[in-house]
Each structure stands twice: as C-alpha cells, then as structure tokens.
Amino acid sequence: MSLEGAAVSLGATIVSLIFAALVFNQWVSRRKPFQMAWSLGLGLYGIAAFTQFLAEAYGWTPSTYKAYYLVAAPLVARLVFNLWIGIGALIIAAGGSLARFNLSWALYIGEFVGIAVMFWGFLASQDLAKAKVPVATQLPT
C-alpha cells in the first residue's frame, strides 16, 4: 500500500481506458477484428489496473484479488495449452529443487519431462492445419 503505487495504477487505468474507448470507436466505424481485440485487451488491462489501484489505496481484499485475477488472467494466458508450458516449467523447477537434497537424478528427469511437456504444450497451441506448406513441396511435379 503506497501512494506512488496507487497513483501509477490510477494513471494506467485512465490511459488504458481512454485508449480502449478510442480503439473501440475505430472498430465501430471500420469493423476490423484486430481493433476489437485491442479494445478488449486494453479494457481488461484498464480494469486490472483499477483493481491494482484499489489494492494499493485500500489494501488487498479477497474480492479485490478475485476481480484482479479474473480480469488479468486472460491477458496472461493466451491459449489453454499455454498451461502445459507453465506446468513444464514447474516440473523443471521441482527437479532443480530436489537436486538440492542430493537427488541429482531428479534434476535430469525433471528437465527431460519438463521440456517434453513444454514442447507438447507449444505444439498443441499451434494450429498446424493453417501452417504453410514448405516451398520444396510446392514445386510442380
């Protein structure tokens, strides 16, 4: 709880909500999908910054934290499969933590499994059906 933190959060709230309104007006007139996505993202950021302001000014409460978590989570987690990337990072960290207790094998197994889980999450988050065909296969036969 600090005055400076509250001021910065309130400033971020005002600026982001103004930009969200401007981009939303552009979307209304032009109907470009990216403008709707940007206005939604800026609006979510504005609400998250406002809950941060409330927390800095008055302290964190369970309802403030829940509101912050609900609004900020879509800004952080782009896709559902990115959860697997985070789980893989946790597995690697757990393996490193176990290595401190003279379980060095846990580090290697943790790295192997963690990297495999992260790679699977990355592949699952890609839409492979939309991937471009390599140039070599586009040549006439």
N, CA, C and O of each residue as an XYZ file, in Angstrom:
564
protein
N       0.852     -1.170      0.000
C       0.000      0.000      0.000
C       0.896      1.229      0.000
O       1.530      1.562      1.001
N       0.929      1.888     -1.142
C       1.745      3.089     -1.240
C       1.023      4.116     -2.094
O       0.246      3.781     -2.988
N       1.298      5.352     -1.798
C       0.688      6.442     -2.556
C       1.203      6.452     -3.992
O       0.447      6.693     -4.933
N       2.504      6.187     -4.149
C       3.082      6.184     -5.501
C       2.500      5.057     -6.347
O       2.174      5.258     -7.517
N       2.373      3.875     -5.755
C       1.798      2.747     -6.482
C       0.357      2.995     -6.871
O      -0.072      2.626     -7.965
N      -0.397      3.625     -5.968
C      -1.791      3.943     -6.272
C      -1.879      4.962     -7.397
O      -2.744      4.858     -8.266
N      -0.984      5.952     -7.385
C      -1.006      6.979     -8.428
C      -0.662      6.388     -9.790
O      -1.299      6.713    -10.792
N       0.340      5.524     -9.827
C       0.725      4.896    -11.098
C      -0.403      4.005    -11.608
O      -0.710      4.012    -12.801
N      -1.017      3.242    -10.716
C      -2.112      2.357    -11.125
C      -3.312      3.146    -11.620
O      -3.950      2.758    -12.599
N      -3.624      4.251    -10.952
C      -4.740      5.086    -11.403
C      -4.429      5.722    -12.754
O      -5.304      5.804    -13.617
N      -3.197      6.170    -12.943
C      -2.799      6.721    -14.237
C      -2.888      5.687    -15.348
O      -3.354      5.987    -16.446
N      -2.441      4.468    -15.063
C      -2.530      3.392    -16.053
C      -3.979      3.068    -16.374
O      -4.315      2.767    -17.520
N      -4.840      3.131    -15.359
C      -6.269      2.886    -15.579
C      -6.850      3.912    -16.530
O      -7.532      3.560    -17.493
N      -6.581      5.177    -16.261
C      -7.155      6.254    -17.076
C      -6.653      6.170    -18.515
O      -7.442      6.235    -19.457
N      -5.345      6.026    -18.681
C      -4.771      5.990    -20.032
C      -5.288      4.787    -20.817
O      -5.673      4.924    -21.978
N      -5.299      3.612    -20.191
C      -5.723      2.422    -20.933
C      -7.206      2.455    -21.268
O      -7.600      1.999    -22.341
N      -8.036      2.983    -20.378
C      -9.464      3.056    -20.693
C      -9.751      4.091    -21.776
O     -10.659      3.905    -22.587
N      -8.986      5.174    -21.795
C      -9.143      6.160    -22.882
C      -8.768      5.517    -24.218
O      -9.500      5.647    -25.200
N      -7.632      4.827    -24.253
C      -7.230      4.164    -25.493
C      -8.200      3.053    -25.879
O      -8.457      2.842    -27.064
N      -8.737      2.344    -24.898
C      -9.721      1.300    -25.199
C     -10.949      1.907    -25.858
O     -11.486      1.342    -26.810
N     -11.399      3.059    -25.356
C     -12.562      3.725    -25.949
C     -12.253      4.211    -27.364
O     -13.091      4.087    -28.258
N     -11.058      4.761    -27.573
C     -10.690      5.238    -28.911
C     -10.612      4.086    -29.916
O     -11.111      4.199    -31.036
N      -9.996      2.996    -29.518
C      -9.876      1.851    -30.424
C     -11.240      1.208    -30.653
O     -11.520      0.734    -31.754
N     -12.091      1.186    -29.630
C     -13.440      0.648    -29.812
C     -14.227      1.502    -30.804
O     -14.979      0.962    -31.615
N     -14.070      2.818    -30.754
C     -14.730      3.692    -31.735
C     -14.219      3.417    -33.144
O     -14.988      3.467    -34.104
N     -12.927      3.127    -33.275
C     -12.399      2.748    -34.585
C     -13.033      1.445    -35.057
O     -13.361      1.297    -36.234
N     -13.202      0.510    -34.138
C     -13.817     -0.762    -34.505
C     -15.259     -0.558    -34.956
O     -15.702     -1.193    -35.913
N     -15.995      0.323    -34.279
C     -17.389      0.577    -34.651
C     -17.465      1.118    -36.072
O     -18.366      0.749    -36.826
N     -16.531      1.988    -36.448
C     -16.596      2.584    -37.781
C     -15.983      1.699    -38.866
O     -16.432      1.753    -40.011
N     -14.976      0.890    -38.548
C     -14.270      0.123    -39.578
C     -14.528     -1.378    -39.537
O     -14.357     -2.057    -40.549
N     -14.934     -1.904    -38.395
C     -15.223     -3.335    -38.199
C     -14.035     -4.240    -38.526
O     -14.201     -5.299    -39.132
N     -12.853     -3.822    -38.124
C     -11.662     -4.663    -38.274
C     -11.519     -5.513    -37.013
O     -11.571     -4.970    -35.909
N     -11.342     -6.824    -37.144
C     -11.295     -7.692    -35.959
C     -10.167     -7.354    -34.986
O     -10.337     -7.484    -33.773
N      -9.012     -6.918    -35.507
C      -7.905     -6.635    -34.602
C      -8.205     -5.440    -33.707
O      -7.690     -5.353    -32.593
N      -9.047     -4.508    -34.196
C      -9.394     -3.360    -33.355
C     -10.289     -3.778    -32.192
O     -10.184     -3.223    -31.099
N     -11.162     -4.745    -32.420
C     -11.981     -5.257    -31.324
C     -11.101     -5.986    -30.309
O     -11.290     -5.842    -29.101
N     -10.137     -6.771    -30.805
C      -9.238     -7.489    -29.896
C      -8.406     -6.510    -29.067
O      -8.220     -6.708    -27.866
N      -7.910     -5.455    -29.714
C      -7.127     -4.466    -28.979
C      -7.979     -3.715    -27.963
O      -7.534     -3.467    -26.842
N      -9.187     -3.356    -28.343
C     -10.033     -2.628    -27.388
C     -10.400     -3.515    -26.206
O     -10.471     -3.038    -25.074
N     -10.633     -4.797    -26.457
C     -10.917     -5.720    -25.363
C      -9.701     -5.867    -24.447
O      -9.835     -5.833    -23.224
N      -8.529     -6.029    -25.035
C      -7.309     -6.156    -24.235
C      -7.012     -4.914    -23.419
O      -6.645     -5.006    -22.248
N      -7.172     -3.749    -24.036
C      -6.940     -2.502    -23.301
C      -7.973     -2.298    -22.203
O      -7.650     -1.796    -21.127
N      -9.216     -2.686    -22.473
C     -10.250     -2.581    -21.443
C      -9.981     -3.501    -20.267
O     -10.137     -3.102    -19.112
N      -9.573     -4.740    -20.557
C      -9.220     -5.667    -19.482
C      -8.039     -5.150    -18.676
O      -8.019     -5.258    -17.449
N      -7.056     -4.589    -19.369
C      -5.905     -4.029    -18.661
C      -6.334     -2.854    -17.788
O      -5.843     -2.700    -16.669
N      -7.246     -2.028    -18.294
C      -7.735     -0.899    -17.503
C      -8.437     -1.351    -16.235
O      -8.245     -0.763    -15.171
N      -9.250     -2.393    -16.345
C      -9.944     -2.910    -15.161
C      -8.940     -3.534    -14.192
O      -9.053     -3.353    -12.979
N      -7.961     -4.265    -14.723
C      -6.934     -4.860    -13.858
C      -6.123     -3.774    -13.157
O      -5.804     -3.903    -11.975
N      -5.792     -2.708    -13.878
C      -5.051     -1.607    -13.260
C      -5.897     -0.913    -12.196
O      -5.363     -0.451    -11.188
N      -7.210     -0.834    -12.412
C      -8.078     -0.218    -11.401
C      -8.143     -1.073    -10.139
O      -8.132     -0.538     -9.030
N      -8.211     -2.391    -10.295
C      -8.193     -3.236     -9.097
C      -6.842     -3.134     -8.393
O      -6.773     -3.224     -7.167
N      -5.778     -2.949     -9.155
C      -4.461     -2.712     -8.545
C      -4.474     -1.396     -7.774
O      -3.914     -1.307     -6.682
N      -5.114     -0.376     -8.342
C      -5.247      0.900     -7.639
C      -6.001      0.724     -6.325
O      -5.587      1.245     -5.289
N      -7.110     -0.013     -6.372
C      -7.871     -0.251     -5.143
C      -7.020     -0.976     -4.107
O      -7.084     -0.671     -2.916
N      -6.229     -1.933     -4.564
C      -5.375     -2.677     -3.637
C      -4.282     -1.789     -3.055
O      -3.963     -1.890     -1.870
N      -3.709     -0.922     -3.882
C      -2.661     -0.025     -3.392
C      -3.230      1.027     -2.447
O      -2.577      1.417     -1.479
N      -4.431      1.481     -2.724
C      -5.013      2.544     -1.904
C      -5.633      2.016     -0.617
O      -5.507      2.647      0.433
N      -6.299      0.870     -0.685
C      -7.067      0.390      0.467
C      -6.626     -0.980      0.971
O      -7.131     -1.445      1.993
N      -5.712     -1.624      0.292
C      -5.257     -2.950      0.698
C      -5.990     -4.044     -0.057
O      -7.114     -3.867     -0.526
N      -5.316     -5.182     -0.159
C      -5.910     -6.320     -0.859
C      -6.997     -6.949     -0.005
O      -6.813     -7.186      1.189
N      -8.122     -7.213     -0.631
C      -9.196     -7.976     -0.005
C      -9.445     -9.202     -0.886
O      -9.015     -9.224     -2.039
N     -10.120    -10.203     -0.371
C     -10.392    -11.368     -1.226
C     -11.169    -11.009     -2.494
O     -10.894    -11.561     -3.559
N     -12.123    -10.103     -2.394
C     -12.896     -9.736     -3.588
C     -12.049     -8.943     -4.576
O     -12.187     -9.128     -5.785
N     -11.179     -8.067     -4.091
C     -10.296     -7.325     -4.990
C      -9.339     -8.275     -5.698
O      -9.097     -8.149     -6.899
N      -8.803     -9.216     -4.949
C      -7.875    -10.173     -5.544
C      -8.573    -11.046     -6.578
O      -8.010    -11.314     -7.639
N      -9.784    -11.491     -6.285
C     -10.528    -12.319     -7.240
C     -10.838    -11.540     -8.512
O     -10.714    -12.074     -9.614
N     -11.242    -10.277     -8.362
C     -11.525     -9.451     -9.544
C     -10.259     -9.254    -10.368
O     -10.289     -9.350    -11.595
N      -9.147     -8.976     -9.690
C      -7.880     -8.800    -10.394
C      -7.490    -10.075    -11.137
O      -7.071    -10.025    -12.293
N      -7.628    -11.200    -10.474
C      -7.246    -12.474    -11.076
C      -8.128    -12.798    -12.275
O      -7.628    -13.268    -13.297
N      -9.429    -12.554    -12.166
C     -10.344    -12.846    -13.271
C     -10.066    -11.980    -14.490
O     -10.161    -12.451    -15.623
N      -9.722    -10.714    -14.264
C      -9.528     -9.802    -15.387
C      -8.115     -9.914    -15.951
O      -7.925     -9.769    -17.158
N      -7.137    -10.166    -15.113
C      -5.756    -10.207    -15.587
C      -5.388    -11.547    -16.215
O      -4.479    -11.606    -17.042
N      -6.068    -12.612    -15.843
C      -5.714    -13.940    -16.365
C      -5.821    -14.031    -17.888
O      -4.922    -14.603    -18.504
N      -6.863    -13.502    -18.530
C      -6.902    -13.584    -19.999
C      -5.784    -12.799    -20.672
O      -5.423    -13.097    -21.810
N      -5.232    -11.804    -19.989
C      -4.134    -11.051    -20.575
C      -2.833    -11.838    -20.527
O      -1.937    -11.620    -21.343
N      -2.735    -12.743    -19.578
C      -1.507    -13.508    -19.399
C      -1.575    -14.839    -20.145
O      -0.639    -15.197    -20.859
N      -2.656    -15.559    -19.986
C      -2.794    -16.884    -20.593
C      -3.443    -16.744    -21.957
O      -4.659    -16.588    -22.063
N      -2.626    -16.801    -22.998
C      -3.119    -16.597    -24.361
C      -3.969    -17.760    -24.821
O      -5.037    -17.558    -25.399
N      -3.521    -18.945    -24.579
C      -4.242    -20.134    -25.011
C      -4.313    -21.129    -23.865
O      -3.512    -21.076    -22.932
N      -5.265    -22.027    -23.944
C      -5.405    -23.049    -22.907
C      -4.155    -23.914    -22.834
O      -3.740    -24.317    -21.747
N      -3.560    -24.199    -23.969
C      -2.404    -25.090    -23.977
C      -1.157    -24.440    -23.396
O      -0.184    -25.138    -23.114
N      -1.158    -23.118    -23.209
C      -0.019    -22.483    -22.558
C       0.103    -22.917    -21.111
O       1.161    -22.766    -20.500
N      -0.975    -23.455    -20.561
C      -0.908    -24.012    -19.216
C       0.122    -25.137    -19.162
O       0.825    -25.283    -18.162
N       0.216    -25.925    -20.221
C       1.187    -27.017    -20.250
C       2.609    -26.485    -20.264
O       3.509    -27.114    -19.708
N       2.821    -25.353    -20.882
C       4.154    -24.752    -20.878
C       4.525    -24.347    -19.455
O       5.662    -24.545    -19.028
N       3.572    -23.782    -18.724
C       3.818    -23.432    -17.327
C       4.043    -24.649    -16.451
O       4.897    -24.629    -15.565
N       3.284    -25.709    -16.690
C       3.466    -26.940    -15.915
C       4.850    -27.528    -16.181
O       5.509    -28.013    -15.261
N       5.287    -27.485    -17.428
C       6.631    -27.969    -17.746
C       7.706    -27.177    -17.023
O       8.687    -27.748    -16.545
N       7.526    -25.863    -16.941
C       8.487    -25.035    -16.204
C       8.490    -25.389    -14.720
O       9.543    -25.397    -14.083
N       7.318    -25.682    -14.170
C       7.250    -26.088    -12.762
C       7.932    -27.433    -12.533
O       8.579    -27.634    -11.505
N       7.791    -28.348    -13.477
C       8.449    -29.652    -13.344
C       9.966    -29.477    -13.343
O      10.671    -30.114    -12.560
N      10.460    -28.615    -14.219
C      11.899    -28.350    -14.255
C      12.355    -27.727    -12.938
O      13.392    -28.111    -12.396
N      11.590    -26.774    -12.426
C      11.949    -26.138    -11.155
C      11.911    -27.136    -10.004
O      12.759    -27.094     -9.112
N      10.934    -28.029    -10.023
C      10.850    -29.040     -8.963
C      12.047    -29.981     -9.024
O      12.585    -30.368     -7.987
N      12.462    -30.348    -10.222
C      13.647    -31.199    -10.354
C      14.891    -30.515     -9.821
O      15.725    -31.150     -9.175
N      15.020    -29.224    -10.087
C      16.154    -28.474     -9.551
C      16.109    -28.361     -8.041
O      17.147    -28.395     -7.379
N      14.910    -28.226     -7.493
C      14.777    -28.153     -6.035
C      15.123    -29.480     -5.383
O      15.750    -29.505     -4.324
N      14.724    -30.575     -6.001
C      15.046    -31.893     -5.440
C      16.537    -32.186     -5.522
O      17.066    -32.936     -4.701
N      17.219    -31.605     -6.501
C      18.658    -31.821     -6.626
C      19.407    -31.234     -5.437
O      20.522    -31.666     -5.143
N      18.831    -30.274     -4.759
C      19.470    -29.703     -3.570
C      19.550    -30.706     -2.426
O      20.379    -30.567     -1.526
N      18.693    -31.709     -2.466
C      18.677    -32.731     -1.423
C      19.443    -33.979     -1.860
O      19.101    -35.097     -1.476
N      20.483    -33.771     -2.667
C      21.332    -34.858     -3.175
C      20.553    -35.875     -4.000
O      20.878    -37.062     -3.994
N      19.546    -35.420     -4.695
C      18.808    -36.261     -5.640
C      19.083    -35.725     -7.047
O      18.183    -35.228     -7.724
N      20.339    -35.838     -7.467
C      20.723    -35.239     -8.747
C      19.989    -35.872     -9.918
O      19.783    -35.215    -10.939
N      19.593    -37.127     -9.795
C      18.844    -37.767    -10.866
C      17.511    -37.060    -11.093
O      16.998    -37.054    -12.212
N      16.941    -36.459    -10.037
C      15.661    -35.760    -10.173
C      15.797    -34.540    -11.078
O      14.854    -34.171    -11.777
N      16.974    -33.917    -11.061
C      17.202    -32.771    -11.935
C      17.131    -33.192    -13.396
O      16.482    -32.532    -14.207
N      17.794    -34.285    -13.730
C      17.822    -34.727    -15.126
C      16.460    -35.233    -15.593
O      16.029    -34.933    -16.706
N      15.804    -35.982    -14.761
C      14.468    -36.464    -15.123
C      13.494    -35.292    -15.197
O      12.656    -35.231    -16.097
N      13.607    -34.364    -14.251
C      12.740    -33.185    -14.272
C      12.943    -32.345    -15.516
O      11.979    -31.861    -16.109
N      14.196    -32.171    -15.914
C      14.459    -31.413    -17.138
C      13.889    -32.121    -18.359
O      13.256    -31.491    -19.206
N      14.110    -33.415    -18.450
C      13.622    -34.168    -19.603
C      12.097    -34.118    -19.686
O      11.542    -33.790    -20.735
N      11.425    -34.439    -18.588
C       9.957    -34.454    -18.584
C       9.416    -33.037    -18.754
O       8.456    -32.826    -19.496
N      10.024    -32.065    -18.073
C       9.550    -30.685    -18.170
C       9.655    -30.125    -19.572
O       8.728    -29.479    -20.062
N      10.787    -30.371    -20.221
C      10.957    -29.887    -21.593
C       9.987    -30.592    -22.528
O       9.445    -29.967    -23.440
N       9.760    -31.884    -22.314
C       8.799    -32.614    -23.151
C       7.393    -32.052    -22.982
O       6.672    -31.887    -23.965
N       6.998    -31.758    -21.750
C       5.664    -31.195    -21.502
C       5.553    -29.803    -22.116
O       4.530    -29.468    -22.713
N       6.606    -28.988    -21.971
C       6.584    -27.649    -22.565
C       6.491    -27.729    -24.089
O       5.743    -26.973    -24.708
N       7.246    -28.639    -24.688
C       7.221    -28.777    -26.139
C       5.855    -29.251    -26.611
O       5.351    -28.774    -27.628
N       5.248    -30.191    -25.879
C       3.906    -30.639    -26.236
C       2.917    -29.481    -26.135
O       2.061    -29.322    -27.006
N       3.024    -28.678    -25.091
C       2.137    -27.523    -24.961
C       2.310    -26.540    -26.098
O       1.335    -25.974    -26.592
N       3.564    -26.332    -26.519
C       3.810    -25.445    -27.649
C       3.191    -25.996    -28.918
O       2.522    -25.268    -29.652
N       3.409    -27.281    -29.183
C       2.842    -27.881    -30.394
C       1.319    -27.882    -30.361
O       0.677    -27.646    -31.384
N       0.742    -28.144    -29.205
C      -0.713    -28.179    -29.097
C      -1.322    -26.793    -29.274
O      -2.475    -26.674    -29.688
N      -0.563    -25.750    -28.967
C      -1.111    -24.400    -29.103
C      -1.056    -23.896    -30.540
O      -1.680    -22.886    -30.867
N      -0.321    -24.584    -31.391
C      -0.209    -24.176    -32.789
C      -1.330    -24.805    -33.595
O      -1.713    -25.950    -33.356
N      -1.849    -24.057    -34.543
C      -2.853    -24.604    -35.448
C      -2.109    -25.133    -36.668
O      -1.864    -24.403    -37.628
N      -1.761    -26.392    -36.614
C      -0.935    -26.969    -37.670
C      -1.668    -27.074    -38.997
O      -1.025    -27.199    -40.039
N      -2.996    -27.025    -38.987
C      -3.743    -27.084    -40.240
C      -3.530    -25.812    -41.060
O      -3.643    -25.842    -42.285
N      -3.222    -24.696    -40.396
C      -3.013    -23.435    -41.103
C      -1.550    -23.195    -41.450
O      -1.219    -22.178    -42.061
N      -0.678    -24.110    -41.072
C       0.743    -23.942    -41.338
C       0.995    -23.970    -42.840
O       0.354    -24.720    -43.577
N       1.929    -23.151    -43.279
C       2.253    -23.097    -44.697
C       3.033    -24.341    -45.096
O       3.838    -24.876    -44.333
N       2.768    -24.772    -46.303
C       3.467    -25.930    -46.848
C       4.878    -25.485    -47.217
O       5.045    -24.408    -47.790
N       5.898    -26.283    -46.905
C       7.265    -25.907    -47.279
C       7.389    -25.691    -48.782
O       6.666    -26.303    -49.569
N       8.299    -24.827    -49.168
C       8.459    -24.447    -50.569
C       8.813    -25.655    -51.430
O       8.359    -25.741    -52.571
N       9.596    -26.569    -50.926
C      10.028    -27.722    -51.725
C       8.848    -28.575    -52.170
O       8.909    -29.182    -53.239
N       7.794    -28.638    -51.398
C       6.642    -29.452    -51.786
C       5.688    -28.690    -52.691
O       4.731    -29.276    -53.197
N       5.917    -27.412    -52.906
C       5.050    -26.628    -53.777
C       5.520    -26.664    -55.229
O       4.823    -26.167    -56.114
N       6.680    -27.239    -55.479
C       7.201    -27.286    -56.838
C       6.357    -28.227    -57.686
O       5.896    -29.259    -57.199
N       6.153    -27.876    -58.948
C       5.371    -28.766    -59.814
C       6.118    -30.074    -60.046
O       7.348    -30.103    -60.100
N       5.363    -31.139    -60.181
C       5.985    -32.454    -60.402
C       5.920    -32.869    -61.847
O       6.397    -33.947    -62.202
